PDB file of C-alpha atoms in Angstrom:
ATOM      1  CA  ALA U 385       0.000   0.000   0.000  1.00 61.00           C
ATOM      2  CA  GLN U 386       1.160   3.476  -0.743  1.00 70.00           C
ATOM      3  CA  THR U 387       2.011   5.719   2.185  1.00 89.00           C
ATOM      4  CA  VAL U 388       1.902   9.492   2.293  1.00 95.00           C
ATOM      5  CA  THR U 389       3.981  11.251   4.925  1.00 96.00           C
ATOM      6  CA  GLN U 390       3.618  14.824   6.106  1.00 96.00           C
ATOM      7  CA  SER U 391       6.403  15.380   8.575  1.00 95.00           C
ATOM      8  CA  GLN U 392       5.245  18.781   9.839  1.00 96.00           C
ATOM      9  CA  PRO U 393       2.193  18.536  12.135  1.00 95.00           C
ATOM     10  CA  GLU U 394       2.135  22.327  12.512  1.00 96.00           C
ATOM     11  CA  MET U 395       3.590  25.265  10.641  1.00 97.00           C
ATOM     12  CA  SER U 396       3.376  28.995  11.161  1.00 97.00           C
ATOM     13  CA  VAL U 397       3.845  31.860   8.719  1.00 97.00           C
ATOM     14  CA  GLN U 398       3.459  35.603   8.874  1.00 97.00           C
ATOM     15  CA  GLU U 399       1.060  37.346   6.587  1.00 97.00           C
ATOM     16  CA  ALA U 400       2.611  38.174   3.174  1.00 97.00           C
ATOM     17  CA  GLU U 401       5.457  35.708   3.710  1.00 97.00           C
ATOM     18  CA  THR U 402       6.077  32.401   1.940  1.00 98.00           C
ATOM     19  CA  VAL U 403       5.740  28.971   3.510  1.00 98.00           C
ATOM     20  CA  THR U 404       6.483  25.476   2.234  1.00 98.00           C
ATOM     21  CA  LEU U 405       4.640  22.378   3.410  1.00 98.00           C
ATOM     22  CA  SER U 406       6.385  19.045   2.932  1.00 98.00           C
ATOM     23  CA  CYS U 407       5.008  15.764   1.649  1.00 98.00           C
ATOM     24  CA  THR U 408       6.738  12.539   0.717  1.00 97.00           C
ATOM     25  CA  TYR U 409       5.180   9.364  -0.571  1.00 96.00           C
ATOM     26  CA  ASP U 410       6.134   5.801  -1.135  1.00 93.00           C
ATOM     27  CA  THR U 411       5.094   3.968  -4.285  1.00 90.00           C
ATOM     28  CA  SER U 412       6.378   1.495  -6.835  1.00 88.00           C
ATOM     29  CA  GLU U 413       3.976   2.692  -9.513  1.00 86.00           C
ATOM     30  CA  SER U 414       4.871   4.997 -12.380  1.00 84.00           C
ATOM     31  CA  ASP U 415       1.469   6.515 -13.164  1.00 84.00           C
ATOM     32  CA  TYR U 416      -0.149   8.394 -10.330  1.00 89.00           C
ATOM     33  CA  TYR U 417      -1.591  11.712  -9.235  1.00 91.00           C
ATOM     34  CA  LEU U 418      -0.798  13.919  -6.285  1.00 94.00           C
ATOM     35  CA  PHE U 419      -3.007  16.464  -4.598  1.00 95.00           C
ATOM     36  CA  TRP U 420      -3.043  19.088  -1.908  1.00 97.00           C
ATOM     37  CA  TYR U 421      -6.360  19.603  -0.155  1.00 96.00           C
ATOM     38  CA  LYS U 422      -7.198  22.418   2.246  1.00 96.00           C
ATOM     39  CA  GLN U 423      -9.567  22.099   5.186  1.00 95.00           C
ATOM     40  CA  PRO U 424     -10.413  25.482   6.766  1.00 93.00           C
ATOM     41  CA  PRO U 425     -11.865  25.601  10.283  1.00 88.00           C
ATOM     42  CA  SER U 426     -15.391  25.302   8.811  1.00 75.00           C
ATOM     43  CA  ARG U 427     -14.391  21.768   7.792  1.00 70.00           C
ATOM     44  CA  GLN U 428     -15.326  21.749   4.087  1.00 87.00           C
ATOM     45  CA  MET U 429     -12.338  20.209   2.351  1.00 92.00           C
ATOM     46  CA  ILE U 430     -11.408  21.735  -1.007  1.00 92.00           C
ATOM     47  CA  LEU U 431      -8.808  20.920  -3.648  1.00 93.00           C
ATOM     48  CA  VAL U 432      -5.879  23.345  -3.808  1.00 95.00           C
ATOM     49  CA  ILE U 433      -3.685  21.876  -6.519  1.00 94.00           C
ATOM     50  CA  ARG U 434      -3.158  18.710  -8.539  1.00 92.00           C
ATOM     51  CA  GLN U 435      -0.089  17.187 -10.196  1.00 92.00           C
ATOM     52  CA  GLU U 436       0.163  14.320 -12.671  1.00 89.00           C
ATOM     53  CA  ALA U 437       3.299  12.229 -12.182  1.00 89.00           C
ATOM     54  CA  TYR U 438       4.088  12.030 -15.887  1.00 87.00           C
ATOM     55  CA  LYS U 439       4.270  15.829 -16.147  1.00 86.00           C
ATOM     56  CA  GLN U 440       7.647  17.279 -15.299  1.00 84.00           C
ATOM     57  CA  GLN U 441       6.341  20.809 -15.035  1.00 90.00           C
ATOM     58  CA  ASN U 442       5.308  21.809 -11.555  1.00 93.00           C
ATOM     59  CA  ALA U 443       1.645  22.734 -11.126  1.00 91.00           C
ATOM     60  CA  THR U 444       0.721  26.285 -10.177  1.00 93.00           C
ATOM     61  CA  GLU U 445      -2.558  27.830  -9.060  1.00 92.00           C
ATOM     62  CA  ASN U 446      -2.236  31.543  -8.329  1.00 95.00           C
ATOM     63  CA  ARG U 447      -0.283  31.831  -5.046  1.00 96.00           C
ATOM     64  CA  PHE U 448      -0.006  28.067  -4.670  1.00 97.00           C
ATOM     65  CA  SER U 449       2.685  26.047  -6.396  1.00 96.00           C
ATOM     66  CA  VAL U 450       4.280  22.667  -5.935  1.00 97.00           C
ATOM     67  CA  ASN U 451       7.807  21.344  -6.091  1.00 96.00           C
ATOM     68  CA  PHE U 452       7.412  17.850  -7.504  1.00 96.00           C
ATOM     69  CA  GLN U 453      10.542  15.710  -7.329  1.00 95.00           C
ATOM     70  CA  LYS U 454       9.563  12.316  -8.767  1.00 93.00           C
ATOM     71  CA  ALA U 455      12.854  10.550  -8.122  1.00 93.00           C
ATOM     72  CA  ALA U 456      12.871  11.706  -4.517  1.00 95.00           C
ATOM     73  CA  LYS U 457       9.114  11.015  -4.181  1.00 95.00           C
ATOM     74  CA  SER U 458       8.599  14.461  -2.786  1.00 96.00           C
ATOM     75  CA  PHE U 459       5.663  16.805  -3.368  1.00 97.00           C
ATOM     76  CA  SER U 460       5.867  20.048  -1.397  1.00 97.00           C
ATOM     77  CA  LEU U 461       3.381  22.911  -1.459  1.00 98.00           C
ATOM     78  CA  LYS U 462       4.556  26.507  -1.537  1.00 98.00           C
ATOM     79  CA  ILE U 463       2.179  29.257  -0.516  1.00 98.00           C
ATOM     80  CA  SER U 464       3.353  32.720  -1.529  1.00 97.00           C
ATOM     81  CA  ASP U 465       2.101  36.008  -0.094  1.00 97.00           C
ATOM     82  CA  SER U 466       0.303  34.174   2.703  1.00 97.00           C
ATOM     83  CA  GLN U 467      -3.092  35.485   3.729  1.00 96.00           C
ATOM     84  CA  LEU U 468      -5.115  35.035   6.904  1.00 95.00           C
ATOM     85  CA  GLY U 469      -7.573  32.939   4.906  1.00 94.00           C
ATOM     86  CA  ASP U 470      -4.844  30.404   4.188  1.00 96.00           C
ATOM     87  CA  ALA U 471      -4.989  29.218   7.786  1.00 96.00           C
ATOM     88  CA  ALA U 472      -6.216  25.626   7.621  1.00 97.00           C
ATOM     89  CA  MET U 473      -5.270  21.976   7.741  1.00 96.00           C
ATOM     90  CA  TYR U 474      -3.492  20.943   4.576  1.00 97.00           C
ATOM     91  CA  PHE U 475      -3.553  17.354   3.414  1.00 97.00           C
ATOM     92  CA  CYS U 476      -1.341  15.766   0.812  1.00 97.00           C
ATOM     93  CA  ALA U 477      -3.001  12.918  -1.087  1.00 95.00           C
ATOM     94  CA  TYR U 478      -2.042  10.254  -3.617  1.00 93.00           C
ATOM     95  CA  ARG U 479      -3.992   8.331  -6.218  1.00 89.00           C
ATOM     96  CA  SER U 480      -2.677   5.723  -8.624  1.00 82.00           C
ATOM     97  CA  GLU U 481      -4.135   4.591 -11.912  1.00 72.00           C
ATOM     98  CA  ASP U 482      -4.489   1.088 -10.545  1.00 70.00           C
ATOM     99  CA  SER U 483      -6.202   1.983  -7.287  1.00 68.00           C
ATOM    100  CA  GLY U 484      -9.219   3.550  -8.870  1.00 71.00           C
ATOM    101  CA  TYR U 485     -10.529   6.840  -7.583  1.00 79.00           C
ATOM    102  CA  ALA U 486      -9.872   6.473  -3.867  1.00 85.00           C
ATOM    103  CA  LEU U 487      -7.333   8.843  -2.345  1.00 90.00           C
ATOM    104  CA  ASN U 488      -4.645   7.990   0.161  1.00 92.00           C
ATOM    105  CA  PHE U 489      -4.138  10.940   2.529  1.00 94.00           C
ATOM    106  CA  GLY U 490      -1.291  12.059   4.738  1.00 95.00           C
ATOM    107  CA  LYS U 491      -1.925  13.017   8.353  1.00 95.00           C
ATOM    108  CA  GLY U 492      -2.073  16.706   7.621  1.00 96.00           C
ATOM    109  CA  THR U 493      -0.242  19.918   8.482  1.00 97.00           C
ATOM    110  CA  SER U 494      -1.939  22.642  10.466  1.00 96.00           C
ATOM    111  CA  LEU U 495      -0.975  26.045   9.082  1.00 97.00           C
ATOM    112  CA  LEU U 496      -1.250  29.103  11.301  1.00 97.00           C
ATOM    113  CA  VAL U 497      -1.050  32.538   9.672  1.00 97.00           C
ATOM    114  CA  THR U 498      -0.120  35.403  11.969  1.00 96.00           C
ATOM    115  CA  PRO U 499      -0.763  39.088  11.226  1.00 94.00           C
TER     116      PRO U 499
ATOM    117  CA  ASP X 693     -21.281  24.275  -8.031  1.00 66.00           C
ATOM    118  CA  VAL X 694     -21.060  20.761  -6.748  1.00 63.00           C
ATOM    119  CA  LYS X 695     -22.879  20.324  -3.508  1.00 90.00           C
ATOM    120  CA  VAL X 696     -22.353  17.454  -1.115  1.00 95.00           C
ATOM    121  CA  THR X 697     -24.559  17.494   1.944  1.00 95.00           C
ATOM    122  CA  GLN X 698     -24.512  15.363   5.047  1.00 95.00           C
ATOM    123  CA  SER X 699     -27.589  14.768   7.154  1.00 91.00           C
ATOM    124  CA  SER X 700     -26.177  16.061  10.439  1.00 91.00           C
ATOM    125  CA  ARG X 701     -23.282  18.277  11.533  1.00 92.00           C
ATOM    126  CA  TYR X 702     -23.322  16.877  15.053  1.00 95.00           C
ATOM    127  CA  LEU X 703     -24.690  13.581  16.314  1.00 96.00           C
ATOM    128  CA  VAL X 704     -24.650  11.977  19.759  1.00 97.00           C
ATOM    129  CA  LYS X 705     -25.494   8.289  20.108  1.00 97.00           C
ATOM    130  CA  ARG X 706     -25.229   5.636  22.751  1.00 97.00           C
ATOM    131  CA  THR X 707     -23.128   2.504  22.656  1.00 97.00           C
ATOM    132  CA  GLY X 708     -24.915  -0.293  20.831  1.00 97.00           C
ATOM    133  CA  GLU X 709     -27.233   1.950  18.832  1.00 97.00           C
ATOM    134  CA  LYS X 710     -27.557   1.556  15.082  1.00 97.00           C
ATOM    135  CA  VAL X 711     -26.425   4.780  13.428  1.00 97.00           C
ATOM    136  CA  PHE X 712     -27.115   6.020   9.914  1.00 97.00           C
ATOM    137  CA  LEU X 713     -25.044   8.780   8.334  1.00 97.00           C
ATOM    138  CA  GLU X 714     -26.487  10.085   5.096  1.00 97.00           C
ATOM    139  CA  CYS X 715     -24.694  11.785   2.237  1.00 97.00           C
ATOM    140  CA  VAL X 716     -26.292  13.314  -0.839  1.00 97.00           C
ATOM    141  CA  GLN X 717     -24.606  14.867  -3.879  1.00 96.00           C
ATOM    142  CA  ASP X 718     -26.346  16.854  -6.572  1.00 94.00           C
ATOM    143  CA  MET X 719     -23.924  16.548  -9.498  1.00 89.00           C
ATOM    144  CA  ASP X 720     -24.735  13.069 -10.790  1.00 91.00           C
ATOM    145  CA  HIS X 721     -21.329  11.763  -9.707  1.00 91.00           C
ATOM    146  CA  GLU X 722     -20.658   8.061 -10.043  1.00 91.00           C
ATOM    147  CA  ASN X 723     -18.086   7.795  -7.255  1.00 91.00           C
ATOM    148  CA  MET X 724     -18.842   8.327  -3.594  1.00 94.00           C
ATOM    149  CA  PHE X 725     -16.619   7.882  -0.566  1.00 95.00           C
ATOM    150  CA  TRP X 726     -16.784   7.755   3.225  1.00 97.00           C
ATOM    151  CA  TYR X 727     -13.756   8.825   5.236  1.00 96.00           C
ATOM    152  CA  ARG X 728     -13.094   9.001   8.918  1.00 97.00           C
ATOM    153  CA  GLN X 729     -10.957  11.875  10.228  1.00 95.00           C
ATOM    154  CA  ASP X 730      -9.167  11.700  13.566  1.00 94.00           C
ATOM    155  CA  PRO X 731      -6.545  14.122  14.959  1.00 89.00           C
ATOM    156  CA  GLY X 732      -3.048  12.979  14.124  1.00 88.00           C
ATOM    157  CA  LEU X 733      -4.326  10.248  11.796  1.00 91.00           C
ATOM    158  CA  GLY X 734      -5.568  12.274   8.848  1.00 91.00           C
ATOM    159  CA  LEU X 735      -8.343  10.856   6.678  1.00 93.00           C
ATOM    160  CA  ARG X 736      -8.832   7.141   6.402  1.00 94.00           C
ATOM    161  CA  LEU X 737     -11.058   5.539   3.794  1.00 93.00           C
ATOM    162  CA  ILE X 738     -13.889   3.407   5.160  1.00 96.00           C
ATOM    163  CA  TYR X 739     -15.879   2.460   2.046  1.00 96.00           C
ATOM    164  CA  PHE X 740     -16.427   3.716  -1.461  1.00 93.00           C
ATOM    165  CA  SER X 741     -18.819   3.094  -4.291  1.00 94.00           C
ATOM    166  CA  TYR X 742     -18.451   3.395  -8.052  1.00 90.00           C
ATOM    167  CA  ASP X 743     -22.088   2.929  -8.909  1.00 90.00           C
ATOM    168  CA  VAL X 744     -25.510   2.174  -7.530  1.00 92.00           C
ATOM    169  CA  LYS X 745     -25.540  -0.996  -5.438  1.00 88.00           C
ATOM    170  CA  MET X 746     -21.761  -1.323  -5.752  1.00 90.00           C
ATOM    171  CA  LYS X 747     -19.399  -0.962  -2.813  1.00 93.00           C
ATOM    172  CA  GLU X 748     -15.750  -1.521  -2.091  1.00 92.00           C
ATOM    173  CA  LYS X 749     -13.993  -1.769   1.247  1.00 93.00           C
ATOM    174  CA  GLY X 750     -11.457   0.862   2.100  1.00 91.00           C
ATOM    175  CA  ASP X 751      -8.704   0.712   4.680  1.00 90.00           C
ATOM    176  CA  ILE X 752     -10.850   0.531   7.831  1.00 94.00           C
ATOM    177  CA  PRO X 753     -14.228  -1.098   7.026  1.00 96.00           C
ATOM    178  CA  GLU X 754     -14.577  -3.056  10.268  1.00 96.00           C
ATOM    179  CA  GLY X 755     -17.665  -2.077  12.210  1.00 96.00           C
ATOM    180  CA  TYR X 756     -19.193  -0.222   9.255  1.00 97.00           C
ATOM    181  CA  SER X 757     -21.409  -1.019   6.302  1.00 97.00           C
ATOM    182  CA  VAL X 758     -22.748   1.122   3.465  1.00 97.00           C
ATOM    183  CA  SER X 759     -25.746   1.352   1.217  1.00 96.00           C
ATOM    184  CA  ARG X 760     -26.158   2.958  -2.171  1.00 96.00           C
ATOM    185  CA  GLU X 761     -29.652   2.441  -3.521  1.00 95.00           C
ATOM    186  CA  LYS X 762     -29.716   5.673  -5.525  1.00 95.00           C
ATOM    187  CA  LYS X 763     -26.914   7.337  -7.424  1.00 95.00           C
ATOM    188  CA  GLU X 764     -27.041  10.554  -5.426  1.00 96.00           C
ATOM    189  CA  ARG X 765     -27.175   8.993  -1.962  1.00 97.00           C
ATOM    190  CA  PHE X 766     -24.517   7.041  -0.061  1.00 97.00           C
ATOM    191  CA  SER X 767     -25.235   5.939   3.496  1.00 97.00           C
ATOM    192  CA  LEU X 768     -22.776   4.852   6.147  1.00 98.00           C
ATOM    193  CA  ILE X 769     -24.153   2.490   8.763  1.00 98.00           C
ATOM    194  CA  LEU X 770     -22.735   1.700  12.164  1.00 97.00           C
ATOM    195  CA  GLU X 771     -24.531  -1.527  13.057  1.00 94.00           C
ATOM    196  CA  SER X 772     -23.714  -1.294  16.771  1.00 96.00           C
ATOM    197  CA  ALA X 773     -21.962   1.940  17.648  1.00 97.00           C
ATOM    198  CA  SER X 774     -18.968   1.799  19.941  1.00 97.00           C
ATOM    199  CA  THR X 775     -17.029   4.537  21.714  1.00 97.00           C
ATOM    200  CA  ASN X 776     -14.026   4.026  19.443  1.00 96.00           C
ATOM    201  CA  GLN X 777     -16.188   5.119  16.522  1.00 98.00           C
ATOM    202  CA  THR X 778     -16.393   8.636  17.957  1.00 98.00           C
ATOM    203  CA  SER X 779     -14.941  10.689  15.126  1.00 97.00           C
ATOM    204  CA  MET X 780     -15.517  13.145  12.286  1.00 96.00           C
ATOM    205  CA  TYR X 781     -17.023  11.456   9.227  1.00 97.00           C
ATOM    206  CA  LEU X 782     -16.538  13.013   5.808  1.00 96.00           C
ATOM    207  CA  CYS X 783     -18.376  12.091   2.650  1.00 96.00           C
ATOM    208  CA  ALA X 784     -17.020  12.893  -0.808  1.00 95.00           C
ATOM    209  CA  SER X 785     -18.014  12.403  -4.422  1.00 93.00           C
ATOM    210  CA  SER X 786     -16.289  12.548  -7.778  1.00 90.00           C
ATOM    211  CA  PRO X 787     -17.259  11.905 -11.389  1.00 86.00           C
ATOM    212  CA  TRP X 788     -16.189   8.911 -13.426  1.00 79.00           C
ATOM    213  CA  GLY X 789     -13.358   9.377 -15.917  1.00 71.00           C
ATOM    214  CA  ALA X 790      -9.784  10.603 -16.072  1.00 63.00           C
ATOM    215  CA  GLY X 791      -8.317  14.055 -16.144  1.00 64.00           C
ATOM    216  CA  PRO X 792      -8.317  17.198 -14.045  1.00 64.00           C
ATOM    217  CA  SER X 793     -12.029  17.824 -14.124  1.00 61.00           C
ATOM    218  CA  THR X 794     -12.936  14.312 -13.054  1.00 65.00           C
ATOM    219  CA  ASP X 795     -10.135  13.685 -10.593  1.00 73.00           C
ATOM    220  CA  THR X 796     -11.273  16.071  -7.907  1.00 83.00           C
ATOM    221  CA  GLN X 797     -13.169  14.822  -4.902  1.00 89.00           C
ATOM    222  CA  TYR X 798     -15.843  17.134  -3.524  1.00 91.00           C
ATOM    223  CA  PHE X 799     -16.385  16.910   0.194  1.00 94.00           C
ATOM    224  CA  GLY X 800     -19.350  17.426   2.446  1.00 94.00           C
ATOM    225  CA  PRO X 801     -19.116  19.491   5.648  1.00 93.00           C
ATOM    226  CA  GLY X 802     -18.666  16.437   7.856  1.00 94.00           C
ATOM    227  CA  THR X 803     -20.603  14.838  10.706  1.00 96.00           C
ATOM    228  CA  ARG X 804     -19.095  14.947  14.164  1.00 95.00           C
ATOM    229  CA  LEU X 805     -20.287  11.721  15.805  1.00 97.00           C
ATOM    230  CA  THR X 806     -19.961  11.157  19.532  1.00 97.00           C
ATOM    231  CA  VAL X 807     -20.733   7.712  20.932  1.00 97.00           C
ATOM    232  CA  LEU X 808     -21.306   7.662  24.670  1.00 96.00           C
TER     233      LEU X 808
END
């Protein structure tokens, strides 16, 4: 079974600064997808960004970008110009072509944004 | 917008009770999922379904069952609730197919279940 590891239970960043959340995964498969989901205090989980393993180019969505290192099995999330609304739990998730549509989640990183 | 709703935000039950958690999605999605979320453990998959009357076990199915009689509705059943099933339960749905638009899971607001 694939494992997803988020080694930072909590992170803190000041408003307008940049923060990077770490994620590593373990897999023997070559075709897979990686995701970062955000869960604000209201609890509705939403997708932040998605990366396909066969694409070398790192995904970007506005202030959110990833650093995808396939050989190192690393998938970190960079949040630029942090805003108070970025405060949330962030989950890294993995899905393989062979496992269907179910996601395998990491344990999450709680991000605190200070004024 | 995709909307996934769950029948209750908060639920308190007693040990041994039969508990039903309901999830409804309004976007005609084929796939539906039930996760359990506990502090320090992240989200763990209980059951999922690819179609009406179809179900697949996830990582922690013990003590749970599911029902999907209609495409839009996916129910999680705790046959005899126990205190170790106190948790946040999240439902999600996604469409069938491959690619960015079909790969995203849409989550409900969650049900905080307490078993006394």
